[in-house]
PDB file of C-alpha atoms in Angstrom:
ATOM      1  CA  UNK B  20     127.181  97.870  72.358  1.00  0.00           C
ATOM      2  CA  UNK B  21     127.803  95.002  73.978  1.00  0.00           C
ATOM      3  CA  UNK B  22     125.945  92.044  73.554  1.00  0.00           C
ATOM      4  CA  UNK B  23     125.566  91.785  77.065  1.00  0.00           C
ATOM      5  CA  UNK B  24     124.712  95.469  77.474  1.00  0.00           C
ATOM      6  CA  UNK B  25     122.467  95.770  75.228  1.00  0.00           C
ATOM      7  CA  UNK B  26     120.858  92.412  76.887  1.00  0.00           C
ATOM      8  CA  UNK B  27     120.579  94.579  79.968  1.00  0.00           C
ATOM      9  CA  UNK B  28     118.805  97.626  78.164  1.00  0.00           C
ATOM     10  CA  UNK B  29     115.941  95.450  76.716  1.00  0.00           C
ATOM     11  CA  UNK B  30     115.290  93.680  79.896  1.00  0.00           C
ATOM     12  CA  UNK B  31     114.345  96.811  81.198  1.00  0.00           C
ATOM     13  CA  UNK B  32     110.176  97.370  82.052  1.00  0.00           C
ATOM     14  CA  UNK B  33     109.285  99.834  79.333  1.00  0.00           C
ATOM     15  CA  UNK B  34     106.963 102.890  80.017  1.00  0.00           C
ATOM     16  CA  UNK B  35     105.288 105.213  78.108  1.00  0.00           C
ATOM     17  CA  UNK B  36     103.881 108.349  80.225  1.00  0.00           C
ATOM     18  CA  UNK B  37     101.183 110.394  78.288  1.00  0.00           C
ATOM     19  CA  UNK B  38     100.201 114.001  78.304  1.00  0.00           C
ATOM     20  CA  UNK B  39      98.823 117.342  76.632  1.00  0.00           C
ATOM     21  CA  UNK B  40     100.619 119.645  78.233  1.00  0.00           C
ATOM     22  CA  UNK B  41     104.643 119.207  77.375  1.00  0.00           C
ATOM     23  CA  UNK B  42     105.556 121.156  80.370  1.00  0.00           C
ATOM     24  CA  UNK B  43     104.597 118.152  82.787  1.00  0.00           C
ATOM     25  CA  UNK B  44     105.749 115.879  80.181  1.00  0.00           C
ATOM     26  CA  UNK B  45     109.461 118.028  80.507  1.00  0.00           C
ATOM     27  CA  UNK B  46     108.782 117.919  84.720  1.00  0.00           C
ATOM     28  CA  UNK B  47     108.594 113.692  84.361  1.00  0.00           C
ATOM     29  CA  UNK B  48     111.793 113.423  82.229  1.00  0.00           C
ATOM     30  CA  UNK B  49     114.009 116.014  85.111  1.00  0.00           C
ATOM     31  CA  UNK B  50     111.958 113.784  87.764  1.00  0.00           C
ATOM     32  CA  UNK B  51     112.452 110.246  86.692  1.00  0.00           C
ATOM     33  CA  UNK B  52     115.837 110.921  85.255  1.00  0.00           C
ATOM     34  CA  UNK B  53     116.955 108.539  88.176  1.00  0.00           C
ATOM     35  CA  UNK B  54     114.682 106.138  86.851  1.00  0.00           C
ATOM     36  CA  UNK B  55     116.293 105.366  83.814  1.00  0.00           C
ATOM     37  CA  UNK B  56     118.781 102.952  85.105  1.00  0.00           C
ATOM     38  CA  UNK B  57     115.709 100.446  85.516  1.00  0.00           C
ATOM     39  CA  UNK B  58     112.945 101.905  83.197  1.00  0.00           C
ATOM     40  CA  UNK B  59     113.078 102.204  79.695  1.00  0.00           C
ATOM     41  CA  UNK B  60     110.626 105.686  80.312  1.00  0.00           C
ATOM     42  CA  UNK B  61     109.308 107.165  77.221  1.00  0.00           C
ATOM     43  CA  UNK B  62     107.442 110.020  76.850  1.00  0.00           C
ATOM     44  CA  UNK B  63     104.302 111.332  73.862  1.00  0.00           C
ATOM     45  CA  UNK B  64     102.478 114.429  73.947  1.00  0.00           C
ATOM     46  CA  UNK B  65      98.711 113.765  73.734  1.00  0.00           C
ATOM     47  CA  UNK B  66      97.314 110.297  72.552  1.00  0.00           C
ATOM     48  CA  UNK B  67      98.395 110.195  68.943  1.00  0.00           C
ATOM     49  CA  UNK B  68     102.083 110.320  69.369  1.00  0.00           C
ATOM     50  CA  UNK B  69     100.814 107.447  72.330  1.00  0.00           C
ATOM     51  CA  UNK B  70      99.122 105.727  69.684  1.00  0.00           C
ATOM     52  CA  UNK B  71     101.857 106.376  67.378  1.00  0.00           C
ATOM     53  CA  UNK B  72     104.801 105.239  69.769  1.00  0.00           C
ATOM     54  CA  UNK B  73     102.654 101.958  71.119  1.00  0.00           C
ATOM     55  CA  UNK B  74     102.210 100.985  67.119  1.00  0.00           C
ATOM     56  CA  UNK B  75     106.187 100.813  67.038  1.00  0.00           C
ATOM     57  CA  UNK B  76     106.616  99.225  70.499  1.00  0.00           C
ATOM     58  CA  UNK B  77     106.139  97.068  73.086  1.00  0.00           C
ATOM     59  CA  UNK B  78     105.389  98.917  76.643  1.00  0.00           C
ATOM     60  CA  UNK B  79     104.783  96.985  79.678  1.00  0.00           C
ATOM     61  CA  UNK B  80     102.994 100.218  81.014  1.00  0.00           C
ATOM     62  CA  UNK B  81     101.094 103.125  80.422  1.00  0.00           C
ATOM     63  CA  UNK B  82     100.354 105.883  82.534  1.00  0.00           C
ATOM     64  CA  UNK B  83      98.143 108.556  80.677  1.00  0.00           C
ATOM     65  CA  UNK B  84      96.608 111.817  82.092  1.00  0.00           C
ATOM     66  CA  UNK B  85      92.644 111.451  81.879  1.00  0.00           C
ATOM     67  CA  UNK B  86      91.913 114.368  80.322  1.00  0.00           C
ATOM     68  CA  UNK B  87      93.365 115.825  77.066  1.00  0.00           C
ATOM     69  CA  UNK B  88      92.433 116.918  73.903  1.00  0.00           C
ATOM     70  CA  UNK B  89      90.868 113.835  71.052  1.00  0.00           C
ATOM     71  CA  UNK B  90      91.176 110.524  73.044  1.00  0.00           C
ATOM     72  CA  UNK B  91      90.907 110.916  77.241  1.00  0.00           C
ATOM     73  CA  UNK B  92      93.339 108.768  79.299  1.00  0.00           C
ATOM     74  CA  UNK B  93      90.223 106.277  79.861  1.00  0.00           C
ATOM     75  CA  UNK B  94      90.124 106.138  75.695  1.00  0.00           C
ATOM     76  CA  UNK B  95      93.647 105.446  74.903  1.00  0.00           C
ATOM     77  CA  UNK B  96      93.734 103.057  77.885  1.00  0.00           C
ATOM     78  CA  UNK B  97      90.990 100.594  76.315  1.00  0.00           C
ATOM     79  CA  UNK B  98      93.193 100.352  73.436  1.00  0.00           C
ATOM     80  CA  UNK B  99      95.994  99.620  75.235  1.00  0.00           C
ATOM     81  CA  UNK B 100      94.158  96.953  76.692  1.00  0.00           C
ATOM     82  CA  UNK B 101      92.831  95.711  73.572  1.00  0.00           C
ATOM     83  CA  UNK B 102      95.928  95.926  71.902  1.00  0.00           C
ATOM     84  CA  UNK B 103      98.840  95.039  74.593  1.00  0.00           C
ATOM     85  CA  UNK B 104      96.213  93.362  77.201  1.00  0.00           C
ATOM     86  CA  UNK B 105      99.390  92.750  79.638  1.00  0.00           C
ATOM     87  CA  UNK B 106     100.432  96.176  79.934  1.00  0.00           C
ATOM     88  CA  UNK B 107      99.977  98.035  83.507  1.00  0.00           C
ATOM     89  CA  UNK B 108      97.916 101.142  82.943  1.00  0.00           C
ATOM     90  CA  UNK B 109      97.832 104.201  84.732  1.00  0.00           C
ATOM     91  CA  UNK B 110      95.652 106.882  84.721  1.00  0.00           C
ATOM     92  CA  UNK B 111      97.045 109.975  86.124  1.00  0.00           C
ATOM     93  CA  UNK B 112      94.162 113.256  86.414  1.00  0.00           C
ATOM     94  CA  UNK B 113      93.812 116.378  87.913  1.00  0.00           C
ATOM     95  CA  UNK B 114      89.700 115.904  87.888  1.00  0.00           C
ATOM     96  CA  UNK B 115      87.524 115.615  90.488  1.00  0.00           C
ATOM     97  CA  UNK B 116      84.822 114.360  88.120  1.00  0.00           C
ATOM     98  CA  UNK B 117      83.059 111.439  89.806  1.00  0.00           C
ATOM     99  CA  UNK B 118      82.244 110.325  85.756  1.00  0.00           C
ATOM    100  CA  UNK B 119      85.984 110.952  84.696  1.00  0.00           C
ATOM    101  CA  UNK B 120      86.573 108.830  87.663  1.00  0.00           C
ATOM    102  CA  UNK B 121      84.649 106.058  87.328  1.00  0.00           C
ATOM    103  CA  UNK B 122      85.665 105.368  83.526  1.00  0.00           C
ATOM    104  CA  UNK B 123      89.579 105.151  84.729  1.00  0.00           C
ATOM    105  CA  UNK B 124      89.029 102.887  87.274  1.00  0.00           C
ATOM    106  CA  UNK B 125      86.857 100.713  85.123  1.00  0.00           C
ATOM    107  CA  UNK B 126      90.425 100.275  82.345  1.00  0.00           C
ATOM    108  CA  UNK B 127      93.112 101.442  84.880  1.00  0.00           C
ATOM    109  CA  UNK B 128      94.728  99.166  87.321  1.00  0.00           C
ATOM    110  CA  UNK B 129      95.474 102.313  89.263  1.00  0.00           C
ATOM    111  CA  UNK B 130      94.602 105.849  89.237  1.00  0.00           C
ATOM    112  CA  UNK B 131      96.881 108.541  90.788  1.00  0.00           C
ATOM    113  CA  UNK B 132      95.577 112.112  91.781  1.00  0.00           C
ATOM    114  CA  UNK B 133      97.679 115.495  89.790  1.00  0.00           C
ATOM    115  CA  UNK B 134      99.873 116.615  91.725  1.00  0.00           C
ATOM    116  CA  UNK B 135     101.234 113.131  92.218  1.00  0.00           C
ATOM    117  CA  UNK B 136     104.483 112.876  94.640  1.00  0.00           C
ATOM    118  CA  UNK B 137     106.927 111.124  92.618  1.00  0.00           C
ATOM    119  CA  UNK B 138     107.615 108.961  94.888  1.00  0.00           C
ATOM    120  CA  UNK B 139     103.481 107.523  94.646  1.00  0.00           C
ATOM    121  CA  UNK B 140     103.939 107.564  90.970  1.00  0.00           C
ATOM    122  CA  UNK B 141     107.035 105.257  91.518  1.00  0.00           C
ATOM    123  CA  UNK B 142     105.925 103.024  93.873  1.00  0.00           C
ATOM    124  CA  UNK B 143     103.042 102.355  91.768  1.00  0.00           C
ATOM    125  CA  UNK B 144     104.941 101.333  88.998  1.00  0.00           C
ATOM    126  CA  UNK B 145     106.970  99.340  90.671  1.00  0.00           C
ATOM    127  CA  UNK B 146     104.482  97.722  92.263  1.00  0.00           C
ATOM    128  CA  UNK B 147     102.316  97.196  88.844  1.00  0.00           C
ATOM    129  CA  UNK B 148     106.094  95.914  87.009  1.00  0.00           C
ATOM    130  CA  UNK B 149     106.421  93.502  90.221  1.00  0.00           C
ATOM    131  CA  UNK B 150     102.906  91.646  89.396  1.00  0.00           C
TER     132      UNK B 150
END
């Protein structure tokens, strides 16, 4: 890879998508395929895998499911905020639970509901990465 191509690859914002459901992650990987030209996109199945990836690389944004075994999305994003304060944080939640919504909104830059139209997910990431 040329130096210029390497530069372009590293200039793209890095986004980590986290969910405990492998089918949902596969769906995200498929619908976001076209966005790989502008974003460096990674996927983690659950909070443990996400923490390992966050320890190995810098991410500009983390988009996490709310309800997961182990650390839930709010707990994971609280750690992201401590470790990488500049990283943008997004919760994807299928829960209508008001306690979850309150916890999520306290730590996340955006809270999106599942199922989330891909255009809404793209728009949220574009907006957050531009700020």
